[in-house]
């Protein structure tokens, strides 16, 4: 399992609840090198108190603690927070109780004594599931990202369409198909839909259909009965049962085998399924969000994907265009990633040379935003000064080996700043500007230049009021109408902002307190 991919930006917390001191010791040893905070509770009651106080990302709990049943504690924990991810620990021979726990919403269970690599994989998978539910994904029309959040960055018309669609479909329970090349942000969009929908307080579980062996996928999704196939030693509860009322993200659905597709179609049409090895129907109320980087229609033509399922999924389709088709988003993304990595590496570079940005904009980015993100992360580590230069980029990008001919003359970045000319730093740089800094002042100078250019050519253009109004509207939009935050962003007091809002007659619905 690749744990570095999309790794967490914040330290996650695990709470271990077990009455055996040895177990606490083992977990601390097992996870001591991981960037995790580990909390311990020795009884169910103590665990509940701790969970209420610390809101851990993951709880690992013994199913039996002295007289106390872990199942009762689980019930209380899930009532407190229906999205709490809980992994139960159980001894051999008590798997029926473990199954009961899964029916009550446990994420999974592990058998004691532990198979260490398997346990570690499960813990990281559960932590990723918790992160997917918790980490806020904001998009520009609804900027509410908390400190730990992620933002879908991009202002291109194509991305604006995407935000609009997310806003429209999120509150419904409609099935959604998200398409787009690898690394275009499909998972991010799936989480944004979940978080902005009516099921946001219920679980969100992601299944990567391509990563699970064909013969195990059905049992993962629908569960199985004991003895349903060789190796089915006990009954297992599938994700459709576990996730009842919530959202199931079927990632890489283009890789789903035909037989499983038939069963998904049944869920979509009739809202029911059966466990493998049992004909009994089970009702389920799960919202499906599917994603794929394959051309599903072509797969239908090749008879690899069911046509009826395609139509069912394709009712609402969110298509994420490849990065090379929205190169105007690239400077924004670069600035976002620089700022993001500076949180982890505060002494890292804060700006990028214009020629480096130009090379980035010329590149075709087959790995899309993920590849760009990795490229910036790498460049920040390699850069020696305050500026990312051409030399810090991979050769195929700096030399233009992957450049698109159409993009040979990329638009000049909006913010251009003079930086001290050293051997490694070129004459100009595009910065993630901060007010008061040299690059901030230079960015302002550049913007002023552009505005005067317009003012000279258009006599109707009332420069000062127009610019002031535009800045206020923008600040309010960016803070979802929060005047305190908008005033802070603009560097004025709230009273001053209020006066301006009144003076310009900016719509009150934008300027909410
Ligand atoms: N518009 C965006 N703004 C900010 N970050 C983005 C954007 N799009 C993608 N990313 C980041 O790029 C990485 C890849 O995104 P994601 O995993 O959502 O892609 P994907 O389309 O699901 O890719 P794959 O098909 O390979 O699974 C993630 O780290 C994500 O946070
Ligand atoms: Mg993905």
XYZ file of C-alpha atoms and ligand atoms in Angstrom:
545
model
C 0.000 0.000 0.000
C 1.332 3.430 -0.945
C 0.946 5.533 2.151
C 2.769 8.531 0.784
C 0.162 9.169 -1.892
C -2.081 12.043 -0.817
C -0.638 11.728 2.685
C -2.255 13.611 5.571
C -1.264 17.196 6.250
C -2.316 16.982 9.869
C -1.355 14.553 12.604
C -4.099 12.030 13.104
C -5.097 10.580 16.460
C -5.775 6.956 17.388
C -7.525 6.013 20.602
C -6.863 2.477 21.842
C -9.489 1.097 24.215
C -8.486 -2.148 25.903
C -8.294 -3.380 29.469
C -4.977 -5.159 28.813
C -1.920 -2.991 29.423
C 0.158 -5.165 27.061
C -2.048 -4.222 24.142
C -1.458 -0.509 24.764
C 2.255 -1.155 24.938
C 2.208 -3.136 21.662
C 0.367 -0.384 19.806
C 2.782 2.275 21.035
C 5.716 0.154 19.870
C 4.046 -0.599 16.548
C 3.249 3.027 15.748
C 6.082 4.896 17.445
C 7.683 5.966 14.173
C 4.441 7.071 12.571
C 3.243 10.671 12.683
C 0.309 9.766 14.911
C -0.920 10.738 18.326
C -1.858 7.716 20.412
C -4.332 7.906 23.275
C -5.142 5.056 25.654
C -8.228 4.181 27.649
C -8.575 1.083 29.790
C -12.352 0.777 29.846
C -15.310 1.533 27.619
C -16.483 4.373 29.854
C -13.077 5.988 29.932
C -12.886 5.551 26.147
C -16.207 7.318 25.631
C -15.078 10.255 27.787
C -11.817 10.500 25.897
C -13.496 10.240 22.514
C -15.877 13.051 23.453
C -12.966 15.245 24.494
C -10.377 14.446 21.831
C -12.476 13.386 18.840
C -9.937 10.795 17.629
C -9.722 9.935 13.938
C -9.696 6.236 14.674
C -10.687 4.110 17.651
C -9.310 0.597 18.042
C -11.256 -1.237 20.718
C -11.382 -4.669 22.247
C -14.698 -6.401 21.842
C -14.655 -7.723 25.383
C -13.254 -5.798 28.318
C -13.861 -7.568 31.628
C -17.606 -7.445 32.233
C -18.083 -4.678 29.729
C -19.059 -5.397 26.149
C -17.258 -3.451 23.453
C -20.489 -3.663 21.448
C -22.300 -1.424 23.936
C -19.444 1.045 23.886
C -19.465 0.927 20.092
C -23.167 1.758 20.077
C -22.591 4.783 22.272
C -19.586 5.949 20.267
C -21.523 5.766 17.019
C -24.459 7.600 18.553
C -22.096 10.362 19.569
C -20.638 10.499 16.078
C -22.161 8.349 13.284
C -19.000 8.828 11.230
C -16.598 7.608 13.925
C -14.280 5.001 12.422
C -13.897 2.084 14.835
C -11.839 -1.069 14.364
C -12.680 -3.864 16.802
C -10.145 -6.324 18.204
C -11.342 -9.828 18.764
C -9.933 -13.196 19.730
C -10.354 -16.272 17.517
C -13.708 -17.913 18.010
C -15.608 -14.698 18.655
C -15.996 -13.744 15.021
C -19.791 -13.786 15.318
C -19.507 -10.876 17.743
C -17.178 -9.158 15.309
C -19.802 -9.501 12.605
C -22.376 -8.054 14.950
C -19.985 -5.144 15.472
C -19.784 -4.554 11.728
C -23.548 -4.562 11.459
C -23.495 -1.841 14.080
C -21.147 0.228 11.989
C -17.640 -0.850 12.997
C -15.246 -0.199 10.130
C -13.577 -3.603 10.388
C -12.152 -6.034 12.894
C -8.775 -7.653 13.570
C -8.073 -10.962 15.156
C -5.801 -11.363 18.160
C -2.966 -12.314 18.142
C -2.238 -9.723 15.481
C -0.744 -10.322 12.090
C 1.396 -7.172 12.269
C 1.699 -6.169 8.575
C -2.009 -6.839 8.065
C -2.902 -4.848 11.185
C -0.779 -1.899 10.055
C -2.373 -1.914 6.610
C -5.828 -1.981 8.115
C -5.033 0.867 10.518
C -3.758 3.064 7.692
C -6.722 2.205 5.521
C -9.071 3.133 8.374
C -7.179 6.382 8.984
C -7.506 7.238 5.285
C -11.251 6.548 5.480
C -11.502 8.869 8.492
C -9.536 11.540 6.685
C -11.751 11.317 3.613
C -14.790 11.987 5.799
C -13.241 14.645 8.003
C -11.017 16.749 5.841
C -13.111 19.557 4.438
C -12.961 20.061 0.702
C -13.874 23.598 -0.212
C -14.515 24.993 -3.616
C -14.279 28.623 -4.592
C -17.998 29.376 -4.545
C -18.210 28.092 -1.007
C -14.963 28.816 0.730
C -15.316 27.226 4.114
C -12.139 25.201 4.376
C -10.926 24.853 7.900
C -7.259 24.829 8.666
C -7.058 21.134 7.979
C -9.040 21.421 4.785
C -8.233 21.157 1.144
C -9.431 23.471 -1.567
C -10.339 22.624 -5.118
C -8.339 25.278 -6.883
C -9.066 26.658 -10.316
C -11.075 29.476 -11.867
C -11.185 28.306 -15.457
C -14.644 28.223 -17.030
C -14.472 24.409 -17.022
C -13.854 24.310 -13.274
C -16.566 26.895 -12.609
C -18.962 24.561 -14.375
C -17.791 21.789 -12.065
C -18.434 23.893 -8.926
C -21.868 24.818 -10.170
C -22.719 21.200 -10.802
C -21.427 20.141 -7.381
C -23.659 22.776 -5.779
C -26.661 21.534 -7.739
C -26.283 17.809 -7.261
C -24.762 17.540 -3.790
C -28.011 18.037 -1.821
C -29.811 15.306 -3.811
C -29.257 11.564 -3.581
C -28.695 11.194 -7.311
C -26.046 8.795 -8.519
C -23.085 10.648 -9.932
C -20.389 9.652 -12.369
C -17.121 11.560 -12.167
C -14.859 11.204 -15.175
C -11.450 12.549 -16.032
C -7.861 11.498 -16.541
C -5.753 10.281 -13.653
C -4.859 13.030 -11.179
C -7.520 15.523 -12.279
C -9.177 15.651 -8.845
C -11.980 13.078 -9.100
C -11.652 11.935 -5.518
C -11.539 15.522 -4.290
C -14.773 16.248 -6.139
C -16.416 13.083 -4.753
C -15.625 14.246 -1.227
C -16.854 17.765 -1.950
C -20.174 16.334 -3.145
C -20.463 14.185 -0.025
C -19.613 17.028 2.346
C -22.004 19.478 0.786
C -24.873 17.015 0.643
C -27.662 15.928 2.928
C -25.726 12.794 3.885
C -22.720 14.694 5.215
C -23.285 13.434 8.746
C -23.406 9.805 7.593
C -20.445 7.633 6.584
C -18.527 8.002 3.336
C -16.687 4.869 2.287
C -14.400 4.654 -0.714
C -13.740 1.400 -2.550
C -11.106 1.205 -5.213
C -12.524 -1.392 -7.606
C -9.185 -1.714 -9.423
C -7.177 -2.403 -6.280
C -9.271 -5.293 -4.961
C -8.802 -8.718 -6.598
C -11.777 -9.648 -8.752
C -12.812 -12.600 -6.613
C -12.852 -10.518 -3.428
C -14.589 -7.403 -4.717
C -18.123 -8.792 -4.469
C -17.611 -9.977 -0.960
C -16.100 -6.587 -0.055
C -19.129 -4.793 -1.467
C -21.962 -7.126 -0.549
C -20.501 -9.386 2.145
C -20.608 -13.171 2.183
C -21.879 -16.086 4.211
C -19.660 -18.559 5.971
C -18.612 -21.244 3.473
C -19.793 -19.258 0.435
C -16.440 -20.000 -1.198
C -13.135 -21.585 -0.273
C -11.601 -19.398 2.371
C -14.900 -17.874 3.532
C -14.354 -19.048 7.072
C -16.889 -16.712 8.624
C -19.714 -14.468 7.569
C -18.623 -11.018 6.413
C -20.606 -7.822 6.219
C -20.049 -5.815 3.055
C -19.760 -2.087 2.528
C -23.334 -1.712 1.245
C -24.639 -2.988 4.557
C -22.130 -1.053 6.639
C -22.661 2.183 4.811
C -26.472 2.182 4.988
C -27.722 5.768 4.891
C -24.329 7.001 3.741
C -22.349 7.478 0.559
C -20.317 4.829 -1.225
C -17.582 6.042 -3.535
C -16.928 3.405 -6.191
C -13.575 4.526 -7.517
C -12.218 3.116 -10.807
C -15.631 1.652 -11.649
C -14.381 1.065 -15.216
C -12.339 -1.811 -13.800
C -15.310 -3.541 -12.204
C -15.965 -7.092 -13.495
C -19.217 -7.639 -15.430
C -20.778 -9.903 -12.784
C -20.282 -7.284 -10.107
C -21.676 -4.628 -12.444
C -24.905 -6.626 -12.630
C -25.214 -6.528 -8.848
C -24.534 -2.801 -8.713
C -27.274 -2.284 -11.280
C -29.672 -4.166 -9.015
C -28.783 -1.892 -6.095
C -29.380 1.168 -8.264
C -32.671 -0.090 -9.670
C -34.178 -1.865 -6.709
C -32.198 -0.630 -3.726
C -31.334 -4.179 -2.698
C -28.596 -6.787 -2.864
C -27.715 -10.218 -1.486
C -24.649 -11.407 0.338
C -22.468 -13.833 -1.624
C -23.742 -17.345 -0.865
C -27.223 -16.239 0.171
C -30.267 -15.431 -1.962
C -32.010 -13.375 0.652
C -32.447 -9.742 -0.396
C -31.233 -6.990 1.859
C -32.526 -3.448 1.450
C -30.009 -0.652 1.412
C -30.150 3.111 1.146
C -26.753 4.152 -0.152
C -25.853 7.023 -2.416
C -23.402 5.952 -5.089
C -20.735 8.235 -6.465
C -18.665 6.480 -9.108
C -15.464 7.601 -10.773
C -13.284 6.388 -13.587
C -10.436 7.548 -15.763
C -11.545 5.194 -18.530
C -13.815 6.067 -21.409
C -16.847 4.089 -20.240
C -18.702 4.525 -23.507
C -15.841 2.878 -25.357
C -15.870 0.113 -22.769
C -19.581 -0.345 -23.544
C -18.751 -0.656 -27.256
C -16.119 -3.263 -26.428
C -18.719 -5.112 -24.319
C -16.615 -4.662 -21.191
C -19.109 -2.451 -19.439
C -22.873 -2.957 -19.196
C -24.741 -0.445 -21.295
C -27.692 -0.288 -18.889
C -25.374 0.400 -15.967
C -23.619 3.074 -18.016
C -26.928 4.887 -18.553
C -27.839 4.530 -14.900
C -24.547 6.033 -13.799
C -24.391 8.665 -16.474
C -27.505 10.539 -15.307
C -25.339 13.219 -13.783
C -21.807 13.352 -15.010
C -19.078 15.597 -13.700
C -16.221 15.669 -16.150
C -12.879 17.009 -15.020
C -10.907 18.280 -17.988
C -7.192 17.491 -18.145
C -4.905 20.179 -16.791
C -3.464 20.949 -20.239
C -6.928 22.159 -21.279
C -7.182 24.603 -18.399
C -3.726 26.083 -18.245
C -5.108 29.316 -16.777
C -5.577 27.314 -13.565
C -1.888 26.453 -13.428
C -0.581 29.665 -11.769
C -3.317 29.380 -9.143
C -2.480 25.748 -8.471
C 1.236 26.482 -8.288
C 0.608 29.304 -5.779
C -1.712 27.043 -3.769
C 0.826 24.216 -3.595
C 3.681 26.577 -2.688
C 1.613 27.937 0.192
C 0.510 24.443 1.172
C 4.038 23.044 1.336
C 5.304 26.135 3.121
C 3.091 25.128 6.032
C 5.299 22.055 6.367
C 8.502 23.723 5.199
C 8.242 27.359 6.383
C 11.723 28.239 5.170
C 11.002 26.881 1.696
C 10.769 29.141 -1.367
C 7.748 31.435 -1.589
C 7.882 32.270 -5.266
C 8.607 30.863 -8.665
C 10.627 32.333 -11.508
C 8.630 33.432 -14.525
C 10.563 31.174 -16.868
C 9.906 28.200 -14.565
C 6.211 29.077 -14.520
C 6.234 29.423 -18.289
C 7.802 25.966 -18.657
C 5.179 24.549 -16.301
C 2.394 26.142 -18.314
C 3.823 24.774 -21.542
C 3.998 21.213 -20.280
C 1.213 18.758 -21.080
C 1.004 17.205 -17.572
C -0.083 13.654 -18.371
C -0.377 13.055 -14.612
C -2.431 16.247 -14.264
C -2.781 18.024 -10.898
C -1.215 15.165 -8.933
C 1.898 15.361 -11.099
C 2.023 19.154 -10.793
C 1.673 18.887 -7.016
C 4.557 16.389 -6.838
C 6.639 18.563 -9.143
C 6.189 21.638 -6.906
C 6.886 19.619 -3.772
C 10.106 18.319 -5.270
C 11.115 21.744 -6.588
C 10.629 23.267 -3.136
C 13.005 20.764 -1.625
C 15.574 21.315 -4.375
C 15.397 25.128 -4.448
C 18.219 26.767 -2.588
C 16.900 30.313 -2.280
C 13.492 31.908 -2.001
C 12.629 31.210 -5.635
C 11.857 28.023 -7.517
C 13.901 28.189 -10.701
C 13.942 26.311 -13.981
C 16.804 24.180 -12.663
C 14.556 22.834 -9.883
C 12.091 21.321 -12.355
C 12.365 17.850 -13.892
C 14.246 17.957 -17.172
C 11.339 16.998 -19.399
C 9.544 20.085 -18.117
C 12.407 22.579 -17.992
C 13.551 21.629 -21.497
C 10.072 21.729 -22.882
C 10.229 18.125 -24.118
C 6.566 17.723 -23.287
C 5.414 21.149 -24.380
C 2.213 21.598 -26.358
C 2.841 23.677 -29.503
C -0.387 25.603 -28.875
C 0.842 26.762 -25.535
C 4.252 27.948 -26.571
C 3.342 31.509 -25.669
C 1.639 31.207 -22.313
C -0.058 34.289 -20.933
C 2.222 36.359 -18.765
C 1.586 35.665 -15.100
C -0.452 38.383 -13.407
C 1.885 38.880 -10.503
C 5.374 39.690 -11.595
C 7.975 40.648 -9.090
C 11.530 41.801 -9.254
C 13.787 39.648 -7.145
C 17.452 40.203 -6.350
C 19.424 38.962 -9.329
C 21.650 36.138 -8.235
C 23.122 33.436 -10.392
C 20.356 31.046 -9.592
C 17.486 33.513 -9.598
C 16.238 34.995 -12.854
C 15.176 38.606 -13.261
C 11.470 38.198 -12.621
C 9.370 35.822 -10.611
C 5.761 34.899 -10.073
C 5.049 34.916 -6.420
C 2.451 33.781 -3.979
C 2.501 37.401 -2.795
C 2.126 38.451 0.789
C 1.292 42.042 1.684
C 4.199 44.125 2.822
C 6.771 41.847 1.245
C 8.772 42.918 -1.781
C 6.876 40.525 -3.989
C 3.576 41.822 -2.572
C 4.528 45.415 -3.422
C 5.677 44.421 -6.872
C 2.458 42.504 -7.468
C 0.538 45.637 -6.543
C 2.670 47.750 -8.867
C 1.957 45.356 -11.695
C -1.775 45.329 -11.031
C -1.810 49.164 -10.855
C -0.027 49.339 -14.178
C -2.648 47.130 -15.803
C -5.504 49.156 -14.280
C -4.062 52.485 -15.494
C -3.715 51.001 -18.921
C -7.474 50.372 -18.957
C -8.278 53.745 -17.398
C -6.370 55.563 -20.142
C -8.127 53.683 -22.930
C -11.646 53.817 -21.462
C -12.791 57.237 -20.287
C -15.908 55.740 -18.669
C -13.807 53.570 -16.425
C -13.875 55.035 -12.896
C -10.679 53.558 -11.642
C -10.670 54.208 -7.918
C -14.293 53.331 -7.066
C -14.273 50.404 -9.501
C -11.112 48.920 -7.998
C -12.277 49.494 -4.441
C -15.657 47.919 -5.087
C -14.098 44.968 -6.881
C -11.690 44.308 -3.999
C -14.526 44.384 -1.464
C -16.786 42.111 -3.503
C -13.929 39.701 -4.000
C -12.998 39.666 -0.302
C -16.606 38.999 0.686
C -16.924 36.235 -1.872
C -13.750 34.645 -0.624
C -14.904 34.698 2.990
C -18.478 33.606 2.204
C -19.703 37.059 3.265
C -18.011 37.086 6.654
C -17.286 40.791 7.249
C -14.785 40.221 10.034
C -12.662 37.944 7.865
C -13.158 40.082 4.754
C -12.012 43.219 6.640
C -8.952 41.343 7.829
C -8.163 40.194 4.309
C -8.482 43.769 3.035
C -6.430 45.227 5.882
C -9.143 47.614 7.125
C -11.375 47.708 10.196
C -14.802 46.163 10.100
C -16.390 49.604 10.520
C -14.570 50.885 7.435
C -15.668 47.855 5.464
C -19.290 48.360 6.545
C -19.250 51.978 5.377
C -17.889 50.939 1.993
C -20.426 48.116 1.658
C -23.185 50.682 2.244
C -21.587 53.282 0.002
C -21.294 50.931 -2.931
C -24.647 49.292 -2.278
C -23.059 45.869 -2.252
C -25.817 43.312 -1.923
C -26.591 42.596 1.690
C -26.939 38.903 1.033
C -23.238 38.855 0.198
C -22.278 40.799 3.254
C -23.669 38.644 6.026
C -22.339 39.121 9.518
N -8.337 21.392 -8.512
C -7.490 20.960 -7.560
N -7.080 21.790 -6.591
C -6.222 21.389 -5.643
N -5.722 20.163 -5.558
C -6.091 19.272 -6.490
C -7.001 19.619 -7.530
N -7.204 18.534 -8.305
C -6.455 17.550 -7.778
N -5.780 17.974 -6.688
C -4.828 17.194 -5.875
O -4.176 16.299 -6.768
C -4.074 14.995 -6.220
C -4.836 14.011 -7.067
O -6.230 14.249 -6.983
P -7.302 13.055 -6.933
O -6.770 11.933 -6.102
O -8.609 13.634 -6.554
O -7.258 12.643 -8.475
P -8.043 11.493 -9.253
O -8.692 12.131 -10.417
O -8.906 10.740 -8.299
O -6.839 10.608 -9.791
P -6.791 9.000 -10.118
O -7.618 8.762 -11.337
O -5.334 8.765 -10.361
O -7.312 8.305 -8.909
C -4.599 15.102 -4.794
O -3.532 15.362 -3.922
C -5.521 16.301 -4.850
O -5.628 16.902 -3.599
Mg -8.764 8.778 -7.636
